[in-house]
Structures are given as C-alpha cells and as structure tokens.
Amino acid sequence: MIFSRLTTLTTLVACFAAVTQASPVSSLERRADTSCTAAADGFASLNGGTTGGAGGIVVIVTTQADLVKFAKASGKHVIKVKGRISITPKGTEVEVTNDKTIIGIGASGEIYQGGFKLNGAENVIFRNLKIGNTYVEGDEEGKTQDWDGIQMDTASNVWIDHVLFEKGGDGLIDSRKDTNFLTVSNSVLQNHNKAFGIGWTENYAHLYNNYVVGAKSYGHYARGKTDMRMENVYFENSKNPITADSTAKLAISGNVYKSTTGTTAKDQGTVFNASSFYKYTLTPSNNVPSVVKAESGPKASICTS
C-alpha cells in the first residue's frame, strides 16, 4: 500500500459492474463553485497553474453516459460524481479533455471497474474519488490488458488529490510520454502490484511525506534517466524500498526504514532542487504515517453538494 501525501512529477522545459442507463443530468448550470474547487500545489501549480474546470459549466453526473459526455466535451466543466458509477465494459477508460475537474461529492463518489485516460490533455483535476476494481483474477502483472486507474500520455498540468486507487487491472496511475506538471497528493494506492508507473520520459520527480507499507516488489523506483529527489518517506514492512537504474539521478534524505528488506539505493548524480520551483513543508519523518493516514483519500467534507 502506498499512501501519498504529496508526490510531484514534471519537467520544466521541453527536455521531464452493472450497466447504468443514461438519465438526465441532475444539475447543469453556469456558476462559480468555490465549495468544490481548490488550488493545486507542487509542480501542478506552475506553468500557469492547474485550475481544471473552474469558472465553467457545473454538472452532477450519476451515469456512465453523462460522465463520458461531459468529460470529453469542449470547454471548462466541473463534473461532480454522485455515488458509484459502474463502468461497462469492465476496464473502460473514460477520455478526459482539456479544462476539466472531476470530483466526488462527499466520500461516496466512485468510478467502479473503470478509469480515465488523458491523451495530450491539459489542465485537468481529479479529486475526492475512489477509482479501480478492474483487476483480472490471476493476472497480477496486468499482462492481459491495459486497464489503468488514470493513464496520462503527453498530458500537462494535472492534479490528482484525495483519490483512493485500488485493485487495478494494470497500473493505478500511469504517467507516460513526457507528461509534466503533475502533482499527486493526499491519495491512497492500495491492494495492487503496480501502483504508480512513470515511463517513456526523462522526468523530474519529487516524492516527499509519503508512507509506503507492505510493498511486495519495490517501493520507489528511479528508472531510466529519472531525476528524483526523495524526502521524509516512511517505508514499513516492504521489500526493496528504493531501487534505481544506473542512469538515474537520486537524492535521498530523512527517510525511515522499518522492517524492510532488500535494496535501498543510495544517492547518485546531481539532482534538481525542488525548492527552487515551489515552496513545500516536510512532515517530521516519524509522524508521516499518522499524518498521511489521517489526511489521505476521499473525505466527506470535500465538495458536499
């Protein structure tokens, strides 16, 4: 299980289950919606910021048909998910286009047996949701399909906040093909083998205030030419807490390793300075588990209506 209070990834220059029938949208209006909006931090706060659908059309969706319709619509939309939306066929990834906020109402908003995909999309926010349950029995490696929780290819300015991912068919979060200005915060990734993939890119990655527990394969992996700074990460009951390719750059400080085994990579290369891009606060290392567990995942107090 990985609890992520804040994980940010980017490059700052060019070179980082039932079928639900459709029904009328229960709310559709143009208005400000401050109760369901918030400001992104980390890398998603740069490059003009990540505001999603703020200031655009506000809708409440309860069906797959309406979710699909508004997620790919042109223009700014705040799409509020009310209750569980079961996705069919299982594993379908709903396409999301520019300037969208997809947010659960209270703690009950859920995308069940499906996920989302961004192909070149910009300025997208996912908040206060449960996403997953696309796992195929006996296929822990996800070799029979490519069903991700959120898949991003060449996306920009994306904020994933207060989301619980679990039991995915492939990756829970896949950031690929030079996706940048991405922040993942206050989120839980659990009950899965492939939690957070970063591929086909040369990324800056800043991972801090994270709680990694029960990792059966590895905790954090700096692959390829990733430029990674890792601070105050608490690893518990996990194998291979930190793995790094010889071509990666890695700087580690403030981590805690409790009942861990296997590989724990060391500093290598010259790593970027995160504080030169944005301000952030480190939680004292020994407090990370309690703080992260208290603050992560969907909350009833977020977007109450």
CSV table of C-alpha atoms in Angstrom, one decimal:
chain,number,residue,atom,x,y,z
A,1,MET,CA,0.0,0.0,0.0
A,2,ILE,CA,1.3,3.5,-0.8
A,3,PHE,CA,-0.2,6.5,0.9
A,4,SER,CA,0.9,9.6,-0.9
A,5,ARG,CA,0.6,12.9,0.8
A,6,LEU,CA,2.4,14.7,-2.0
A,7,THR,CA,4.2,13.3,-5.0
A,8,THR,CA,5.0,15.6,-7.8
A,9,LEU,CA,6.5,14.9,-11.2
A,10,THR,CA,7.4,17.2,-14.1
A,11,THR,CA,9.9,18.7,-16.4
A,12,LEU,CA,10.0,22.4,-16.6
A,13,VAL,CA,11.4,22.6,-20.1
A,14,ALA,CA,10.9,20.6,-23.2
A,15,CYS,CA,13.8,18.4,-22.0
A,16,PHE,CA,10.6,15.8,-18.0
A,17,ALA,CA,-20.3,-3.5,-12.6
A,18,ALA,CA,-23.6,-3.3,-13.8
A,19,VAL,CA,-24.7,-1.3,-16.8
A,20,THR,CA,-26.0,2.1,-15.7
A,21,GLN,CA,-28.6,3.6,-18.0
A,22,ALA,CA,-28.4,7.2,-19.1
A,23,SER,CA,-30.6,9.7,-17.3
A,24,PRO,CA,-31.0,13.4,-17.4
A,25,VAL,CA,-28.2,15.4,-15.7
A,26,SER,CA,-29.4,16.3,-12.3
A,27,SER,CA,-27.7,19.7,-12.3
A,28,LEU,CA,-26.4,21.8,-15.1
A,29,GLU,CA,-25.6,25.5,-14.7
A,30,ARG,CA,-23.0,28.1,-15.3
A,31,ARG,CA,-21.8,29.5,-12.0
A,32,ALA,CA,-18.8,29.7,-9.7
A,33,ASP,CA,-18.4,26.7,-7.4
A,34,THR,CA,-16.0,27.6,-4.7
A,35,SER,CA,-17.0,24.7,-2.4
A,36,CYS,CA,-15.7,22.1,-4.9
A,37,THR,CA,-12.5,23.9,-6.1
A,38,ALA,CA,-9.1,24.3,-4.5
A,39,ALA,CA,-5.6,25.3,-5.6
A,40,ALA,CA,-3.0,22.8,-6.7
A,41,ASP,CA,0.4,22.8,-5.2
A,42,GLY,CA,3.8,21.4,-6.3
A,43,PHE,CA,4.6,21.2,-10.0
A,44,ALA,CA,0.9,21.4,-10.9
A,45,SER,CA,0.9,25.0,-9.5
A,46,LEU,CA,3.5,26.0,-12.2
A,47,ASN,CA,3.2,26.6,-15.9
A,48,GLY,CA,0.2,28.9,-15.3
A,49,GLY,CA,-1.3,26.7,-12.6
A,50,THR,CA,-3.9,23.9,-12.7
A,51,THR,CA,-7.5,25.1,-12.3
A,52,GLY,CA,-9.4,22.4,-14.1
A,53,GLY,CA,-13.0,23.4,-15.0
A,54,ALA,CA,-13.2,26.3,-12.5
A,55,GLY,CA,-15.4,29.1,-13.8
A,56,GLY,CA,-17.1,26.8,-16.3
A,57,ILE,CA,-20.2,24.7,-16.5
A,58,VAL,CA,-21.1,22.7,-13.4
A,59,VAL,CA,-22.8,19.3,-13.7
A,60,ILE,CA,-23.7,16.4,-11.4
A,61,VAL,CA,-23.4,13.0,-13.0
A,62,THR,CA,-24.7,9.7,-11.8
A,63,THR,CA,-24.3,7.6,-15.0
A,64,GLN,CA,-21.5,6.4,-17.3
A,65,ALA,CA,-23.2,8.1,-20.3
A,66,ASP,CA,-23.2,11.5,-18.7
A,67,LEU,CA,-19.7,11.1,-17.3
A,68,VAL,CA,-18.4,10.2,-20.8
A,69,LYS,CA,-20.3,13.1,-22.4
A,70,PHE,CA,-19.0,15.9,-20.2
A,71,ALA,CA,-15.5,14.5,-19.7
A,72,LYS,CA,-14.9,14.9,-23.4
A,73,ALA,CA,-17.0,18.0,-24.0
A,74,SER,CA,-15.3,21.2,-25.2
A,75,GLY,CA,-14.8,24.0,-22.7
A,76,LYS,CA,-14.5,24.2,-18.9
A,77,HIS,CA,-16.5,21.8,-16.8
A,78,VAL,CA,-16.7,20.9,-13.1
A,79,ILE,CA,-18.1,17.4,-13.2
A,80,LYS,CA,-19.4,16.2,-9.8
A,81,VAL,CA,-19.7,12.4,-9.4
A,82,LYS,CA,-22.6,11.4,-7.1
A,83,GLY,CA,-22.3,7.9,-5.7
A,84,ARG,CA,-21.0,4.9,-7.6
A,85,ILE,CA,-20.8,4.9,-11.4
A,86,SER,CA,-20.3,1.3,-12.6
A,87,ILE,CA,-18.4,1.2,-15.9
A,88,THR,CA,-19.1,-1.2,-18.7
A,89,PRO,CA,-17.4,-2.9,-20.4
A,90,LYS,CA,-15.1,-3.5,-17.4
A,91,GLY,CA,-11.8,-1.7,-17.8
A,92,THR,CA,-13.1,1.1,-20.0
A,93,GLU,CA,-11.0,4.3,-19.6
A,94,VAL,CA,-13.1,7.4,-19.9
A,95,GLU,CA,-11.5,10.0,-22.1
A,96,VAL,CA,-10.9,13.4,-20.5
A,97,THR,CA,-10.1,16.5,-22.4
A,98,ASN,CA,-8.8,20.0,-21.5
A,99,ASP,CA,-10.1,22.1,-18.6
A,100,LYS,CA,-12.0,19.5,-16.6
A,101,THR,CA,-12.4,19.0,-12.9
A,102,ILE,CA,-13.8,15.6,-11.9
A,103,ILE,CA,-14.7,15.5,-8.3
A,104,GLY,CA,-16.7,13.2,-6.0
A,105,ILE,CA,-19.5,14.6,-3.9
A,106,GLY,CA,-18.6,13.8,-0.3
A,107,ALA,CA,-16.8,10.5,0.3
A,108,SER,CA,-19.1,8.4,-1.9
A,109,GLY,CA,-18.0,9.3,-5.4
A,110,GLU,CA,-16.7,6.2,-7.1
A,111,ILE,CA,-15.6,5.0,-10.6
A,112,TYR,CA,-16.2,1.3,-10.3
A,113,GLN,CA,-14.5,-1.2,-12.7
A,114,GLY,CA,-13.2,1.6,-14.9
A,115,GLY,CA,-10.8,4.6,-15.1
A,116,PHE,CA,-9.7,7.6,-17.0
A,117,LYS,CA,-7.3,8.4,-19.8
A,118,LEU,CA,-5.7,11.7,-20.9
A,119,ASN,CA,-4.1,11.9,-24.4
A,120,GLY,CA,-2.4,15.2,-24.7
A,121,ALA,CA,-5.0,16.8,-22.3
A,122,GLU,CA,-4.1,19.9,-20.3
A,123,ASN,CA,-5.4,21.5,-17.1
A,124,VAL,CA,-7.2,18.5,-15.5
A,125,ILE,CA,-8.1,17.8,-11.9
A,126,PHE,CA,-9.3,14.6,-10.3
A,127,ARG,CA,-10.3,14.9,-6.6
A,128,ASN,CA,-12.2,13.1,-3.9
A,129,LEU,CA,-12.8,9.9,-5.7
A,130,LYS,CA,-12.5,6.1,-5.5
A,131,ILE,CA,-11.2,4.5,-8.7
A,132,GLY,CA,-10.5,0.9,-9.5
A,133,ASN,CA,-11.7,-2.7,-9.2
A,134,THR,CA,-10.6,-3.6,-12.7
A,135,TYR,CA,-8.3,-6.4,-11.5
A,136,VAL,CA,-8.4,-9.6,-13.5
A,137,GLU,CA,-8.1,-12.7,-11.3
A,138,GLY,CA,-4.7,-14.4,-11.7
A,139,ASP,CA,-3.1,-11.5,-13.7
A,140,GLU,CA,-1.2,-9.5,-11.1
A,141,GLU,CA,1.2,-8.3,-13.8
A,142,GLY,CA,-1.6,-6.8,-16.0
A,143,LYS,CA,-0.3,-8.8,-19.0
A,144,THR,CA,-3.7,-9.5,-20.5
A,145,GLN,CA,-5.0,-5.9,-20.6
A,146,ASP,CA,-4.0,-2.2,-20.1
A,147,TRP,CA,-6.7,-1.1,-17.7
A,148,ASP,CA,-5.3,1.8,-15.6
A,149,GLY,CA,-6.9,3.9,-13.0
A,150,ILE,CA,-5.7,7.2,-14.6
A,151,GLN,CA,-3.5,6.9,-17.7
A,152,MET,CA,-1.7,10.0,-18.9
A,153,ASP,CA,0.1,10.3,-22.2
A,154,THR,CA,1.8,13.7,-23.0
A,155,ALA,CA,-0.6,15.4,-20.6
A,156,SER,CA,0.2,18.7,-18.8
A,157,ASN,CA,-0.9,20.4,-15.6
A,158,VAL,CA,-2.7,17.5,-13.9
A,159,TRP,CA,-3.6,17.4,-10.2
A,160,ILE,CA,-4.7,14.2,-8.5
A,161,ASP,CA,-5.8,14.8,-5.0
A,162,HIS,CA,-7.7,12.9,-2.3
A,163,VAL,CA,-8.2,9.8,-4.5
A,164,LEU,CA,-8.2,6.2,-3.4
A,165,PHE,CA,-7.0,3.8,-6.0
A,166,GLU,CA,-7.2,0.0,-5.6
A,167,LYS,CA,-7.3,-3.3,-7.4
A,168,GLY,CA,-6.4,-2.0,-10.8
A,169,GLY,CA,-6.2,-4.2,-13.9
A,170,ASP,CA,-2.8,-2.7,-14.9
A,171,GLY,CA,-1.3,0.5,-13.3
A,172,LEU,CA,-3.2,2.5,-10.7
A,173,ILE,CA,-1.6,5.7,-12.0
A,174,ASP,CA,0.4,5.7,-15.3
A,175,SER,CA,2.3,8.8,-16.2
A,176,ARG,CA,3.8,8.4,-19.6
A,177,LYS,CA,5.3,10.0,-22.7
A,178,ASP,CA,6.5,13.3,-21.3
A,179,THR,CA,3.5,14.0,-19.1
A,180,ASN,CA,4.6,17.0,-17.0
A,181,PHE,CA,3.5,19.5,-14.3
A,182,LEU,CA,1.8,16.7,-12.4
A,183,THR,CA,1.0,16.6,-8.7
A,184,VAL,CA,-0.4,13.6,-6.8
A,185,SER,CA,-1.4,14.5,-3.2
A,186,ASN,CA,-3.3,13.1,-0.3
A,187,SER,CA,-4.0,9.9,-2.2
A,188,VAL,CA,-4.0,6.2,-1.3
A,189,LEU,CA,-2.8,3.4,-3.7
A,190,GLN,CA,-3.6,0.0,-2.2
A,191,ASN,CA,-4.2,-3.7,-2.9
A,192,HIS,CA,-2.3,-3.7,-6.1
A,193,ASN,CA,1.0,-4.8,-7.6
A,194,LYS,CA,1.7,-1.9,-10.0
A,195,ALA,CA,0.8,1.3,-8.2
A,196,PHE,CA,2.5,4.3,-9.9
A,197,GLY,CA,4.3,4.0,-13.2
A,198,ILE,CA,6.4,6.6,-14.9
A,199,GLY,CA,7.7,5.8,-18.3
A,200,TRP,CA,8.8,6.8,-21.8
A,201,THR,CA,10.2,10.1,-20.5
A,202,GLU,CA,13.0,11.9,-18.7
A,203,ASN,CA,11.3,13.3,-15.6
A,204,TYR,CA,11.9,15.4,-12.6
A,205,ALA,CA,10.3,13.5,-9.7
A,206,HIS,CA,9.8,14.9,-6.1
A,207,LEU,CA,8.5,12.4,-3.6
A,208,TYR,CA,8.0,13.5,-0.1
A,209,ASN,CA,5.9,12.9,3.0
A,210,ASN,CA,4.9,9.5,1.7
A,211,TYR,CA,4.0,6.4,3.6
A,212,VAL,CA,4.9,3.1,1.8
A,213,VAL,CA,3.7,0.0,3.7
A,214,GLY,CA,3.5,-3.7,2.6
A,215,ALA,CA,5.2,-3.2,-0.8
A,216,LYS,CA,5.9,-6.8,-2.1
A,217,SER,CA,8.0,-5.9,-5.1
A,218,TYR,CA,9.5,-2.5,-4.6
A,219,GLY,CA,8.7,0.9,-3.0
A,220,HIS,CA,10.0,3.7,-5.2
A,221,TYR,CA,12.0,3.1,-8.4
A,222,ALA,CA,14.0,5.7,-10.2
A,223,ARG,CA,14.0,4.3,-13.7
A,224,GLY,CA,15.9,5.2,-16.8
A,225,LYS,CA,17.1,8.8,-16.7
A,226,THR,CA,14.7,10.0,-14.0
A,227,ASP,CA,15.9,12.9,-11.9
A,228,MET,CA,14.4,12.1,-8.4
A,229,ARG,CA,14.5,13.8,-5.1
A,230,MET,CA,13.1,11.8,-2.2
A,231,GLU,CA,12.5,13.3,1.3
A,232,ASN,CA,10.9,12.0,4.5
A,233,VAL,CA,9.4,8.9,3.1
A,234,TYR,CA,8.4,6.2,5.7
A,235,PHE,CA,8.9,2.6,4.5
A,236,GLU,CA,7.3,-0.2,6.6
A,237,ASN,CA,7.2,-3.9,6.0
A,238,SER,CA,8.3,-3.5,2.5
A,239,LYS,CA,10.8,-5.2,0.1
A,240,ASN,CA,13.3,-3.2,-1.9
A,241,PRO,CA,12.3,0.3,-0.5
A,242,ILE,CA,14.4,2.2,-3.1
A,243,THR,CA,15.6,0.9,-6.5
A,244,ALA,CA,17.5,3.0,-9.1
A,245,ASP,CA,18.9,2.3,-12.5
A,246,SER,CA,22.5,3.3,-13.0
A,247,THR,CA,21.4,6.1,-15.4
A,248,ALA,CA,19.1,7.7,-12.9
A,249,LYS,CA,19.9,10.6,-10.6
A,250,LEU,CA,18.8,10.2,-7.0
A,251,ALA,CA,19.0,12.3,-3.8
A,252,ILE,CA,17.6,10.8,-0.5
A,253,SER,CA,17.1,12.5,2.9
A,254,GLY,CA,15.1,12.0,6.0
A,255,ASN,CA,13.7,8.5,5.2
A,256,VAL,CA,12.6,5.9,7.7
A,257,TYR,CA,13.0,2.2,7.1
A,258,LYS,CA,11.0,0.0,9.5
A,259,SER,CA,11.1,-3.8,8.9
A,260,THR,CA,12.3,-3.5,5.3
A,261,THR,CA,14.5,-5.9,3.3
A,262,GLY,CA,16.3,-5.9,0.0
A,263,THR,CA,17.6,-3.0,-2.0
A,264,THR,CA,17.9,0.6,-0.6
A,265,ALA,CA,19.6,2.7,-3.3
A,266,LYS,CA,21.9,5.5,-2.3
A,267,ASP,CA,22.5,9.0,-3.7
A,268,GLN,CA,23.8,9.2,-7.2
A,269,GLY,CA,24.4,12.0,-9.6
A,270,THR,CA,23.4,15.7,-9.2
A,271,VAL,CA,19.7,16.2,-8.6
A,272,PHE,CA,17.4,19.2,-9.1
A,273,ASN,CA,16.5,21.5,-6.2
A,274,ALA,CA,12.7,21.3,-5.7
A,275,SER,CA,12.6,24.4,-3.5
A,276,SER,CA,13.8,26.5,-6.4
A,277,PHE,CA,10.5,25.7,-8.2
A,278,TYR,CA,7.9,25.9,-5.3
A,279,LYS,CA,7.5,26.1,-1.6
A,280,TYR,CA,6.7,22.9,0.4
A,281,THR,CA,6.8,21.7,4.0
A,282,LEU,CA,8.3,18.5,5.2
A,283,THR,CA,6.4,16.5,7.9
A,284,PRO,CA,8.7,15.1,10.6
A,285,SER,CA,9.6,11.6,9.4
A,286,ASN,CA,8.3,9.7,12.3
A,287,ASN,CA,5.0,11.5,12.1
A,288,VAL,CA,4.4,10.7,8.4
A,289,PRO,CA,2.3,7.5,8.9
A,290,SER,CA,-0.2,9.1,11.2
A,291,VAL,CA,-0.5,12.4,9.3
A,292,VAL,CA,-0.8,10.8,5.9
A,293,LYS,CA,-3.4,8.2,7.0
A,294,ALA,CA,-5.5,10.9,8.6
A,295,GLU,CA,-5.4,13.2,5.6
A,296,SER,CA,-5.5,10.9,2.6
A,297,GLY,CA,-8.3,9.6,0.4
A,298,PRO,CA,-11.8,10.8,-0.2
A,299,LYS,CA,-13.3,13.0,2.5
A,300,ALA,CA,-17.0,13.7,3.4
A,301,SER,CA,-16.1,17.3,4.0
A,302,ILE,CA,-14.9,17.9,0.4
A,303,CYS,CA,-17.5,19.1,-2.2
A,304,THR,CA,-20.5,18.4,0.0
A,305,SER,CA,-23.1,19.2,-2.7
